Short mmCIF file of C-alpha atoms and ligand atoms in Angstrom, two decimals:
data_model
loop_
_atom_site.label_atom_id
_atom_site.label_comp_id
_atom_site.label_asym_id
_atom_site.label_seq_id
_atom_site.Cartn_x
_atom_site.Cartn_y
_atom_site.Cartn_z
CA MET A 1 21.89 18.80 34.42
CA HIS A 2 22.23 15.47 32.21
CA LYS A 3 20.97 15.96 28.28
CA ARG A 4 17.22 14.72 28.09
CA VAL A 5 16.40 12.63 25.05
CA PRO A 6 14.62 14.32 22.56
CA LEU A 7 11.02 13.83 20.51
CA TYR A 8 11.40 13.50 16.78
CA ILE A 9 8.87 14.53 14.97
CA ASN A 10 8.58 15.33 11.54
CA GLY A 11 12.68 16.13 10.62
CA GLU A 12 13.08 17.97 14.50
CA PHE A 13 14.58 16.96 17.52
CA PHE A 14 12.78 18.87 20.95
CA GLU A 15 12.17 18.37 24.07
CA SER A 16 8.99 17.14 25.50
CA LYS A 17 6.39 19.43 26.88
CA THR A 18 5.44 16.43 28.91
CA ASP A 19 5.69 16.60 33.33
CA ASN A 20 6.75 12.50 33.56
CA TRP A 21 10.33 11.83 33.22
CA MET A 22 11.47 8.81 34.14
CA ASP A 23 15.34 8.48 35.02
CA VAL A 24 17.93 6.44 32.10
CA THR A 25 20.31 4.38 34.34
CA ASN A 26 23.20 2.71 33.64
CA PRO A 27 22.16 -0.98 35.37
CA ALA A 28 25.84 -2.22 35.75
CA ASN A 29 26.90 1.26 38.46
CA GLY A 30 23.56 3.03 38.89
CA GLU A 31 24.95 6.14 37.52
CA LYS A 32 22.04 8.38 36.01
CA LEU A 33 22.32 8.87 32.30
CA SER A 34 19.57 10.83 30.83
CA GLU A 35 15.87 11.26 31.56
CA VAL A 36 13.43 9.93 28.88
CA PRO A 37 9.70 11.91 28.46
CA PHE A 38 6.24 9.96 28.39
CA THR A 39 4.94 11.53 25.46
CA THR A 40 2.19 13.58 25.59
CA MET A 41 -0.84 12.66 23.58
CA ASP A 42 -0.60 15.97 21.64
CA GLU A 43 2.75 15.18 20.53
CA MET A 44 1.47 11.62 19.74
CA GLU A 45 -0.69 12.97 17.55
CA MET A 46 2.07 15.04 15.77
CA ALA A 47 4.06 12.04 15.25
CA VAL A 48 0.60 10.76 13.78
CA ARG A 49 0.47 13.77 11.30
CA ALA A 50 4.01 14.19 9.99
CA ALA A 51 4.57 10.49 9.28
CA LYS A 52 0.70 10.71 7.35
CA GLU A 53 1.67 14.11 5.43
CA ALA A 54 5.06 12.45 4.47
CA PHE A 55 3.53 9.41 3.17
CA GLN A 56 1.99 11.53 0.19
CA GLU A 57 5.33 12.42 -1.01
CA TRP A 58 7.13 9.39 -0.26
CA LYS A 59 5.51 6.71 -1.69
CA ASN A 60 5.99 8.32 -4.96
CA VAL A 61 9.37 8.79 -4.80
CA PRO A 62 11.36 5.81 -7.18
CA ILE A 63 12.98 2.55 -5.63
CA SER A 64 16.35 3.33 -6.25
CA GLU A 65 16.22 6.70 -4.90
CA ARG A 66 14.99 5.25 -1.81
CA VAL A 67 17.55 2.95 -1.96
CA ARG A 68 20.16 5.38 -2.01
CA TYR A 69 19.62 6.81 1.13
CA PHE A 70 19.64 3.72 2.87
CA PHE A 71 23.40 3.05 1.21
CA LYS A 72 24.16 6.17 3.17
CA TYR A 73 22.55 5.40 6.22
CA GLN A 74 24.43 1.61 6.75
CA GLN A 75 27.64 3.85 6.13
CA LEU A 76 27.52 6.25 9.05
CA LEU A 77 25.91 3.16 11.03
CA LYS A 78 29.13 1.43 9.80
CA ASP A 79 31.37 4.46 10.88
CA ASN A 80 29.81 5.30 14.05
CA GLN A 81 29.68 1.47 15.42
CA ASP A 82 31.80 1.48 18.27
CA GLU A 83 30.30 5.01 19.34
CA ILE A 84 26.60 3.69 19.04
CA ALA A 85 28.01 0.25 21.73
CA LYS A 86 29.53 2.70 23.81
CA VAL A 87 25.80 4.37 24.66
CA LEU A 88 24.13 1.17 24.15
CA CYS A 89 26.73 -0.99 27.07
CA GLN A 90 26.33 2.14 29.26
CA GLU A 91 22.82 2.15 29.24
CA ASN A 92 22.15 -1.51 28.37
CA GLY A 93 24.69 -3.20 30.75
CA LYS A 94 26.22 -5.26 27.81
CA ASN A 95 30.16 -5.96 27.26
CA PHE A 96 31.19 -4.01 24.27
CA GLU A 97 31.91 -7.71 22.40
CA ASP A 98 28.07 -8.02 23.01
CA GLY A 99 27.08 -4.35 21.96
CA LYS A 100 29.33 -4.02 19.12
CA GLY A 101 27.03 -7.24 17.80
CA ASP A 102 24.05 -5.41 18.34
CA VAL A 103 24.92 -3.12 15.79
CA TRP A 104 25.95 -5.09 14.05
CA ARG A 105 23.28 -7.20 13.37
CA GLY A 106 21.46 -3.93 12.84
CA ILE A 107 22.90 -2.88 9.96
CA GLU A 108 22.58 -6.23 8.59
CA VAL A 109 19.32 -5.31 8.16
CA VAL A 110 20.18 -2.20 6.66
CA GLU A 111 22.44 -3.50 3.97
CA HIS A 112 19.41 -5.50 3.39
CA ALA A 113 16.69 -2.56 2.86
CA CYS A 114 19.28 -1.39 0.17
CA THR A 115 17.99 -4.94 -1.91
CA ALA A 116 14.66 -3.72 -1.97
CA ALA A 117 13.85 -3.58 -5.32
CA THR A 118 14.23 -7.31 -6.19
CA HIS A 119 11.56 -7.72 -3.02
CA LEU A 120 8.98 -5.19 -4.03
CA MET A 121 8.35 -6.62 -8.13
CA GLY A 122 5.55 -7.03 -8.70
CA GLU A 123 4.26 -10.44 -11.34
CA THR A 124 3.60 -10.33 -14.96
CA MET A 125 1.17 -13.02 -17.03
CA GLU A 126 -0.13 -12.32 -20.40
CA ASN A 127 -2.72 -13.71 -22.17
CA VAL A 128 -4.83 -14.93 -19.20
CA ALA A 129 -7.60 -14.64 -21.44
CA ARG A 130 -7.15 -13.77 -25.08
CA LYS A 131 -5.75 -9.81 -25.24
CA ILE A 132 -5.69 -10.21 -21.36
CA ASP A 133 -3.19 -9.59 -19.30
CA SER A 134 -2.21 -9.75 -15.59
CA TYR A 135 0.28 -7.81 -13.52
CA SER A 136 0.07 -7.43 -9.71
CA ILE A 137 2.14 -4.27 -8.20
CA THR A 138 3.24 -3.83 -4.61
CA GLN A 139 2.60 -0.65 -2.99
CA PRO A 140 2.79 0.41 0.27
CA LEU A 141 0.84 0.65 3.69
CA GLY A 142 1.20 4.15 5.02
CA VAL A 143 2.05 4.74 8.62
CA CYS A 144 3.82 1.96 10.38
CA ALA A 145 4.91 1.31 14.13
CA GLY A 146 7.22 -0.17 16.33
CA ILE A 147 7.12 -1.04 19.58
CA THR A 148 11.01 -2.52 20.96
CA PRO A 149 11.92 -4.06 23.79
CA PHE A 150 15.13 -2.87 26.60
CA ASN A 151 17.44 -6.17 25.06
CA PHE A 152 18.55 -5.25 21.98
CA PRO A 153 18.23 -1.34 21.54
CA ALA A 154 19.95 -1.01 18.50
CA MET A 155 19.38 -4.06 16.39
CA ILE A 156 15.20 -4.80 16.94
CA PRO A 157 14.31 -0.83 15.76
CA LEU A 158 16.53 -1.63 12.46
CA TRP A 159 14.64 -5.02 12.08
CA MET A 160 11.79 -2.70 11.55
CA TYR A 161 11.82 0.89 10.04
CA PRO A 162 14.43 1.03 7.65
CA LEU A 163 12.26 -1.84 5.79
CA ALA A 164 9.34 -0.34 6.65
CA ILE A 165 10.72 2.92 5.18
CA VAL A 166 12.42 1.95 2.01
CA SER A 167 8.78 -0.24 0.94
CA GLY A 168 7.61 3.46 1.04
CA ASN A 169 5.86 3.92 4.43
CA THR A 170 6.35 6.48 7.22
CA PHE A 171 6.99 4.75 10.64
CA ILE A 172 6.97 5.74 14.80
CA LEU A 173 9.01 4.14 16.19
CA LYS A 174 8.51 4.08 20.08
CA PRO A 175 11.79 2.11 21.58
CA SER A 176 12.42 0.54 25.37
CA GLU A 177 12.25 3.25 27.56
CA GLN A 178 15.06 1.49 29.60
CA ASP A 179 17.51 2.25 26.91
CA PRO A 180 16.38 5.02 24.55
CA LEU A 181 19.79 6.78 24.28
CA THR A 182 21.04 4.33 21.46
CA PRO A 183 18.00 5.09 18.78
CA THR A 184 17.97 8.36 19.92
CA MET A 185 21.63 8.12 18.31
CA MET A 186 20.96 5.69 14.98
CA THR A 187 18.22 8.49 14.69
CA GLU A 188 20.20 11.26 14.90
CA LEU A 189 22.24 9.92 11.93
CA PHE A 190 19.27 8.94 10.23
CA ASP A 191 18.76 12.85 10.52
CA GLN A 192 21.98 13.28 9.03
CA ALA A 193 21.42 10.96 6.12
CA GLY A 194 19.27 13.84 4.97
CA PHE A 195 15.92 11.27 4.55
CA PRO A 196 12.96 13.86 3.65
CA LYS A 197 11.52 15.18 7.08
CA GLY A 198 8.13 12.78 8.74
CA LEU A 199 9.90 9.44 7.10
CA LEU A 200 10.61 8.70 10.85
CA ASN A 201 9.31 9.95 13.94
CA VAL A 202 10.58 8.64 17.41
CA VAL A 203 8.34 8.74 20.41
CA HIS A 204 8.56 7.31 24.06
CA GLY A 205 6.99 6.15 26.91
CA GLY A 206 5.10 3.10 28.23
CA LYS A 207 1.63 1.66 27.78
CA GLU A 208 -0.12 4.93 28.00
CA GLN A 209 1.70 5.58 23.39
CA VAL A 210 1.58 2.36 23.17
CA ASP A 211 -1.85 2.03 23.56
CA PHE A 212 -2.71 5.76 21.44
CA ILE A 213 -0.93 3.76 18.77
CA LEU A 214 -2.62 0.34 18.71
CA GLU A 215 -5.97 2.45 18.76
CA HIS A 216 -5.34 5.17 16.21
CA LYS A 217 -6.92 5.00 13.12
CA ASP A 218 -4.17 6.47 10.84
CA ILE A 219 -1.47 3.66 11.81
CA LYS A 220 -1.98 0.85 9.14
CA ALA A 221 0.64 -1.91 10.60
CA VAL A 222 1.99 -3.12 13.86
CA SER A 223 5.47 -4.71 14.54
CA PHE A 224 6.36 -5.58 18.13
CA VAL A 225 9.13 -7.28 19.80
CA GLY A 226 8.99 -7.59 23.52
CA SER A 227 7.46 -10.17 26.37
CA VAL A 228 4.22 -12.39 26.05
CA PRO A 229 1.59 -10.88 27.96
CA VAL A 230 2.32 -7.07 26.41
CA GLY A 231 2.89 -9.60 23.14
CA ARG A 232 -0.80 -10.74 23.08
CA HIS A 233 -1.81 -7.37 24.38
CA ILE A 234 -0.37 -6.16 21.22
CA TYR A 235 -2.00 -8.74 18.69
CA GLU A 236 -5.23 -8.29 20.67
CA THR A 237 -5.81 -4.87 20.78
CA GLY A 238 -4.34 -4.14 16.79
CA CYS A 239 -6.72 -6.57 15.27
CA LYS A 240 -9.61 -5.38 17.14
CA ASN A 241 -8.39 -2.32 15.63
CA MET A 242 -8.04 -3.72 12.23
CA LYS A 243 -4.17 -3.64 12.29
CA ARG A 244 -1.94 -5.79 10.58
CA VAL A 245 0.07 -7.04 13.69
CA GLN A 246 3.57 -8.82 13.82
CA ALA A 247 4.34 -9.46 17.16
CA PHE A 248 7.60 -11.57 18.52
CA ALA A 249 7.35 -12.55 22.24
CA GLY A 250 9.05 -14.68 24.62
CA ALA A 251 10.76 -17.63 24.64
CA LYS A 252 11.94 -20.57 26.84
CA ASN A 253 15.27 -22.47 24.30
CA HIS A 254 16.23 -26.01 24.69
CA MET A 255 19.29 -27.07 23.82
CA VAL A 256 19.38 -31.14 22.54
CA VAL A 257 23.04 -32.54 24.21
CA MET A 258 22.98 -36.53 22.67
CA PRO A 259 25.67 -38.74 23.87
CA ASP A 260 27.56 -38.62 20.89
CA ALA A 261 28.06 -34.95 20.56
CA ASN A 262 31.56 -33.04 20.98
CA LYS A 263 31.74 -32.03 24.86
CA GLY A 264 34.29 -30.13 24.60
CA GLN A 265 32.07 -27.94 22.40
CA VAL A 266 29.06 -28.47 24.19
CA ILE A 267 30.27 -27.36 27.58
CA ASN A 268 31.51 -24.28 25.70
CA ALA A 269 28.01 -23.58 24.03
CA LEU A 270 26.31 -24.50 27.06
CA ALA A 271 27.92 -21.83 29.48
CA ALA A 272 27.78 -19.34 26.65
CA ALA A 273 24.42 -19.43 25.23
CA SER A 274 22.98 -19.87 28.70
CA CYS A 275 25.01 -16.48 30.47
CA GLY A 276 26.21 -14.07 27.30
CA ALA A 277 24.75 -11.22 27.69
CA ALA A 278 23.29 -11.64 31.22
CA GLY A 279 20.82 -14.36 29.72
CA GLN A 280 18.57 -10.86 28.49
CA ARG A 281 18.69 -12.83 24.80
CA CYS A 282 15.34 -14.70 22.86
CA MET A 283 17.69 -17.13 21.69
CA ALA A 284 19.34 -17.94 24.95
CA ILE A 285 19.90 -21.36 25.66
CA SER A 286 18.04 -21.50 28.96
CA VAL A 287 17.13 -25.33 29.33
CA ALA A 288 19.79 -27.94 28.79
CA VAL A 289 18.04 -31.41 28.05
CA MET A 290 20.63 -34.52 28.35
CA VAL A 291 20.64 -37.22 26.50
CA GLY A 292 21.23 -40.98 27.81
CA GLU A 293 24.70 -40.74 29.37
CA SER A 294 25.42 -37.39 28.51
CA LYS A 295 24.04 -36.06 32.30
CA ALA A 296 28.24 -37.14 33.28
CA TRP A 297 29.06 -34.00 31.53
CA ILE A 298 27.33 -32.08 34.00
CA PRO A 299 30.03 -31.63 36.63
CA GLU A 300 31.88 -29.82 34.19
CA ILE A 301 29.30 -27.62 32.81
CA LYS A 302 29.36 -26.57 36.41
CA ASP A 303 32.81 -26.05 36.42
CA LYS A 304 33.12 -23.60 33.06
CA MET A 305 30.18 -21.56 33.77
CA ALA A 306 31.53 -21.05 37.30
CA THR A 307 34.75 -19.64 35.53
CA LEU A 308 32.36 -16.28 33.70
CA THR A 309 32.48 -13.21 35.38
CA PRO A 310 30.38 -10.56 35.45
CA GLY A 311 31.37 -6.95 35.18
CA ILE A 312 31.26 -3.49 33.95
CA TRP A 313 31.00 -3.15 29.87
CA SER A 314 34.53 -1.28 30.01
CA GLU A 315 36.39 -3.68 32.02
CA GLU A 316 37.36 -6.63 29.05
CA SER A 317 37.44 -9.27 31.93
CA SER A 318 33.56 -8.85 31.78
CA ASP A 319 32.06 -12.36 30.51
CA TYR A 320 28.94 -10.58 30.40
CA GLY A 321 26.87 -7.30 32.40
CA PRO A 322 24.08 -7.12 35.02
CA LEU A 323 20.36 -7.51 34.42
CA ILE A 324 18.43 -4.78 33.04
CA SER A 325 16.82 -3.12 36.58
CA ALA A 326 16.58 -3.92 40.09
CA LYS A 327 13.09 -5.20 39.34
CA ALA A 328 14.47 -7.82 36.67
CA LYS A 329 16.66 -8.92 38.85
CA GLU A 330 14.23 -9.53 42.15
CA ARG A 331 12.07 -11.38 39.26
CA VAL A 332 15.16 -13.77 38.14
CA GLU A 333 16.43 -14.04 42.23
CA MET A 334 12.76 -15.23 43.30
CA LEU A 335 12.74 -18.10 39.98
CA ILE A 336 15.54 -19.81 40.91
CA SER A 337 14.63 -19.33 44.75
CA GLU A 338 10.73 -21.08 43.22
CA GLY A 339 12.65 -23.58 41.87
CA GLU A 340 14.68 -24.42 45.23
CA ARG A 341 11.77 -24.74 46.68
CA ASP A 342 9.88 -26.85 44.80
CA GLY A 343 12.88 -29.43 45.41
CA ALA A 344 15.38 -28.82 42.35
CA LYS A 345 19.00 -29.18 42.92
CA ILE A 346 20.98 -25.41 42.72
CA LEU A 347 24.47 -26.55 41.29
CA LEU A 348 25.88 -23.67 41.25
CA ASP A 349 23.74 -20.08 42.77
CA GLY A 350 24.63 -16.58 41.20
CA ARG A 351 22.13 -15.07 43.88
CA ASN A 352 23.12 -12.17 46.06
CA TYR A 353 26.21 -11.53 43.45
CA LYS A 354 28.49 -8.65 44.12
CA VAL A 355 30.72 -7.17 41.40
CA GLU A 356 33.46 -5.44 43.67
CA GLY A 357 33.01 -1.61 43.49
CA LEU A 358 29.96 -1.45 41.53
CA GLU A 359 26.16 -1.41 42.87
CA GLY A 360 24.86 -2.94 39.34
CA HIS A 361 22.23 -5.55 39.13
CA PHE A 362 24.55 -8.89 38.98
CA VAL A 363 23.29 -12.14 38.94
CA GLY A 364 26.13 -15.21 38.93
CA PRO A 365 25.94 -17.75 36.93
CA THR A 366 23.00 -20.54 37.60
CA LEU A 367 23.46 -24.09 36.59
CA ILE A 368 19.99 -26.03 38.16
CA ASP A 369 19.49 -29.92 37.70
CA GLY A 370 16.78 -31.84 39.15
CA ALA A 371 13.79 -29.87 37.68
CA THR A 372 10.83 -30.80 36.37
CA THR A 373 8.71 -29.61 33.86
CA GLU A 374 5.85 -29.03 35.91
CA MET A 375 8.20 -25.92 38.16
CA SER A 376 7.93 -22.28 37.25
CA VAL A 377 12.08 -22.50 36.95
CA TYR A 378 11.02 -24.20 33.36
CA LYS A 379 8.00 -22.90 32.68
CA GLU A 380 8.86 -19.78 33.11
CA GLU A 381 10.72 -17.07 30.85
CA ILE A 382 13.31 -16.49 33.53
CA PHE A 383 15.55 -13.85 31.55
CA GLY A 384 18.83 -14.40 33.62
CA PRO A 385 22.16 -16.55 33.69
CA VAL A 386 20.37 -19.32 34.65
CA LEU A 387 20.13 -22.61 32.95
CA VAL A 388 18.29 -25.57 33.87
CA VAL A 389 19.06 -28.87 33.21
CA LEU A 390 16.54 -31.91 32.64
CA HIS A 391 16.99 -35.29 31.08
CA ALA A 392 15.37 -37.53 28.92
CA LYS A 393 16.17 -41.33 27.99
CA ASP A 394 16.28 -40.83 24.37
CA MET A 395 15.84 -37.90 21.36
CA ASP A 396 12.12 -38.79 21.12
CA GLU A 397 11.29 -38.16 24.96
CA ALA A 398 13.59 -35.00 24.52
CA LEU A 399 11.40 -33.48 20.99
CA GLU A 400 8.11 -34.17 23.11
CA ILE A 401 9.40 -32.03 25.98
CA ILE A 402 10.26 -29.50 23.63
CA ASN A 403 6.80 -29.97 21.26
CA ASN A 404 5.14 -29.10 24.75
CA ASN A 405 6.48 -26.22 25.88
CA PRO A 406 4.63 -22.97 25.59
CA TYR A 407 7.27 -21.00 23.98
CA GLY A 408 8.75 -22.02 20.01
CA ASN A 409 11.21 -19.14 19.25
CA GLY A 410 15.17 -21.15 19.17
CA THR A 411 16.53 -24.72 19.49
CA SER A 412 19.70 -26.72 19.14
CA ILE A 413 20.30 -30.45 19.42
CA TYR A 414 24.01 -31.00 19.17
CA THR A 415 25.10 -34.41 18.33
CA SER A 416 27.92 -35.95 15.22
CA SER A 417 25.38 -37.78 13.73
CA GLY A 418 23.98 -36.58 10.61
CA ALA A 419 20.93 -39.22 11.59
CA ALA A 420 19.57 -37.61 14.86
CA ALA A 421 20.42 -34.09 13.53
CA ARG A 422 17.86 -35.29 10.26
CA LYS A 423 15.08 -35.92 12.68
CA TYR A 424 15.53 -33.40 15.09
CA GLN A 425 15.57 -30.82 12.22
CA ASN A 426 12.28 -32.56 10.97
CA GLU A 427 10.06 -33.26 14.15
CA VAL A 428 11.04 -30.36 16.85
CA ALA A 429 8.53 -27.73 16.19
CA VAL A 430 10.21 -24.58 16.92
CA GLY A 431 11.40 -21.17 15.10
CA GLN A 432 14.79 -21.21 14.85
CA VAL A 433 16.80 -24.60 14.59
CA GLY A 434 20.65 -25.02 15.09
CA ILE A 435 23.20 -27.76 14.50
CA ASN A 436 25.48 -27.90 16.30
CA ILE A 437 25.06 -23.80 16.93
CA PRO A 438 23.65 -23.02 20.08
CA ILE A 439 21.82 -19.69 19.29
CA PRO A 440 20.86 -19.83 15.63
CA VAL A 441 19.90 -16.00 14.33
CA PRO A 442 19.19 -15.94 10.71
CA LEU A 443 20.47 -13.30 8.68
CA PRO A 444 17.89 -10.89 7.41
CA PHE A 445 17.72 -12.43 3.66
CA PHE A 446 15.63 -15.39 6.19
CA SER A 447 12.79 -15.13 8.75
CA PHE A 448 13.17 -15.38 11.87
CA THR A 449 9.89 -16.25 13.19
CA GLY A 450 8.65 -18.26 16.33
CA TRP A 451 6.49 -20.81 16.65
CA ARG A 452 3.58 -21.08 19.49
CA GLY A 453 3.11 -18.50 22.31
CA SER A 454 6.86 -17.18 20.87
CA PHE A 455 4.72 -14.86 17.76
CA TYR A 456 1.77 -13.41 17.24
CA GLY A 457 -0.11 -12.34 13.87
CA ASP A 458 1.54 -12.20 10.79
CA THR A 459 4.10 -14.50 9.99
CA HIS A 460 5.73 -12.07 6.98
CA ALA A 461 7.96 -10.84 9.86
CA TYR A 462 11.41 -10.06 9.64
CA GLY A 463 14.39 -9.88 6.70
CA LYS A 464 12.99 -10.85 3.80
CA GLN A 465 9.09 -11.73 4.52
CA ALA A 466 8.71 -8.61 5.82
CA PHE A 467 8.58 -6.45 2.90
CA LYS A 468 5.72 -8.69 2.70
CA PHE A 469 4.31 -7.38 5.91
CA TYR A 470 4.74 -3.71 5.50
CA THR A 471 3.09 -3.61 1.55
CA GLU A 472 -0.44 -4.48 0.04
CA THR A 473 -0.03 -6.28 -3.54
CA LYS A 474 -2.75 -5.01 -6.03
CA THR A 475 -3.15 -6.85 -9.03
CA ILE A 476 -4.32 -5.73 -12.20
CA THR A 477 -6.17 -6.88 -15.33
CA SER A 478 -5.87 -5.05 -18.74
CA ARG A 479 -7.50 -5.95 -22.16
CA TRP A 480 -5.65 -4.62 -24.77
CA PHE A 481 -7.50 -2.98 -28.03
CA GLU A 482 -6.63 -3.77 -31.50
CA ASP A 483 -8.05 -0.30 -32.63
CA GLU A 484 -5.04 2.05 -33.62
CA HIS A 485 -6.40 4.93 -31.40
CA ALA A 486 -7.25 3.26 -28.31
CA GLY A 487 -3.89 2.96 -26.59
CA PRO A 488 -2.17 -0.05 -24.57
CA LEU A 489 -4.32 -0.09 -21.50
CA ASN A 490 -7.25 2.21 -22.74
CA MET A 491 -9.70 -0.90 -20.81
CA THR A 492 -12.68 0.56 -19.12
CA ILE A 493 -14.18 3.24 -21.32
CA ARG A 494 -15.01 0.05 -23.72
CA LEU A 495 -15.47 -3.03 -21.59
CA LYS A 496 -19.45 -3.58 -21.40
P1 NAD B 501 8.73 -5.96 27.68
O1 NAD B 501 7.53 -6.59 27.04
O2 NAD B 501 8.31 -5.78 28.87
O3 NAD B 501 8.46 -4.31 26.67
C1 NAD B 501 8.36 -4.07 25.08
C2 NAD B 501 7.62 -3.19 24.78
O4 NAD B 501 6.44 -3.22 25.16
C3 NAD B 501 8.54 -1.91 25.35
O5 NAD B 501 8.65 -0.58 24.05
C4 NAD B 501 7.71 -1.56 26.75
O6 NAD B 501 7.56 -0.43 26.94
C5 NAD B 501 6.32 -2.39 26.07
N1 NAD B 501 5.08 -2.27 27.11
C6 NAD B 501 5.77 -2.68 28.78
N2 NAD B 501 4.55 -2.57 29.00
C7 NAD B 501 3.47 -2.27 28.20
C8 NAD B 501 1.74 -2.68 28.53
N3 NAD B 501 1.23 -3.07 29.49
N4 NAD B 501 1.76 -2.17 27.18
C9 NAD B 501 1.91 -1.92 25.93
N5 NAD B 501 3.33 -1.78 25.91
C10 NAD B 501 4.27 -2.08 27.36
O7 NAD B 501 9.66 -6.55 27.09
P2 NAD B 501 11.32 -6.27 27.64
O8 NAD B 501 11.86 -6.46 28.91
O9 NAD B 501 11.64 -5.19 27.00
O10 NAD B 501 11.90 -7.49 26.87
C11 NAD B 501 12.23 -8.50 26.83
C12 NAD B 501 10.90 -9.26 26.45
O11 NAD B 501 11.21 -9.25 24.89
C13 NAD B 501 11.77 -11.24 26.81
O12 NAD B 501 10.28 -11.65 27.18
C14 NAD B 501 12.42 -11.55 25.05
O13 NAD B 501 12.21 -13.27 25.01
C15 NAD B 501 11.35 -10.40 24.44
N6 NAD B 501 12.21 -10.46 22.72
C16 NAD B 501 11.56 -11.26 21.93
C17 NAD B 501 12.88 -11.17 20.24
C18 NAD B 501 11.90 -12.45 19.72
O14 NAD B 501 12.49 -11.73 18.61
N7 NAD B 501 10.71 -13.38 19.52
C19 NAD B 501 13.63 -10.62 20.92
C20 NAD B 501 14.29 -9.83 21.47
C21 NAD B 501 13.46 -10.18 22.59
#
């Protein structure tokens, strides 16, 4: 019997009483790794109660003490980076380099949590009126929750609970049911770091557990990362229940290739950014917009993509891994077929791809030319190793395509012209912009956002800005008396 995924509530790991369990498998070979519970509603309630009680103490713990726990936690995560990555690769399918990168990007957020004191400071102004001073303080919200996707099982949970908890909140994490072993391992290290009980509570499941979170009156804020339909549901339901919500959603990221770009860099960047991690990145490049004569490079892009070989994480030769599930593979292949049916040309076809000796959900690198902006292969987020090529006569036409796309997560331009780069960064309506960089994911001391359908809710999301998401500001105005018995802040009694 495989060890089942435990719940973590009030500082204890234990098995759920549910009779609803789902297999956790290695998507490269179908091997069963564990079983994940769909947490019962009583257990969900226990998690909220534990978080609510723990908040009463934790909110008054001095910031330097709170941060000290996180110094310890980041060291434990670093010491175990490779071990976490191995578990991650087995349940998610990423190759080892990508798995380590996933953990590392999360560790950087924990390091950022260690700088909380300066971000949580208030402001002061003396003499807002004669002998009256004002100052503001930031205070935590209470119980916060996070709902995370399968594609970054280390980094994305770490976007959330460290920043919420260091700000004085307590947290309920509901990670993806498809790869729950990575967050469980990170929770074990959280436990080892010696944090007080009840600060982090980890529950598992799907829609029913998420809806419980969205409707519970004691949960004040919800962070979500995942697909567009679920993101909209989280935003609408969370707001209806008067919660603070931030929902990072799907993407369709374009790379503009100007004819003056460095051809070798373009080819490498397009192959890696479209197929890396099997295209299962919200910042993957899924559309290349070839401007003018750069279209002559398409055959070489195809040749480069054709050299990429998917495989299992433990083989160094694997450029990328399988898709997360049979359903995901079926959907990617269906969208490629729809493109073909609609008249696009499949220059490189990854459908029905077989990796010798493995029964996993592999899709080969796929390159599609001749698509229009009306086709589903362009409009839908494919989330697979598929690059769609569009053509534009100049940058203005490229900008029009991109700014009319329903998503606005990431984009990139390759050019050797400073003027073109400046125009692009100024006019493109997208959250993260790369100039000669294919996947411009910011470090946590910047913010990560998304425009249009890629992001709903409170814009104080991720990194530096997240301290604002997880706190309220209180402004205090204080009158000073000259009476020696009054005490410096004794204002309420004498105010008329
Ligand atoms: P998903 O939306 O299927 O699942 C995300 C979370 O929501 C999971 O925890 C899941 O259990 C839960 N969930 C699923 N269906 C639900 C429902 N009907 N009601 C309530 N909760 C539900 O997403 P996924 O497939 O795990 O992740 C891939 C998606 O995430 C892609 O669309 C990708 O672009 C997006 N993503 C976005 C970002 C970003 O920063 N914008 C980052 C990573 C991933």
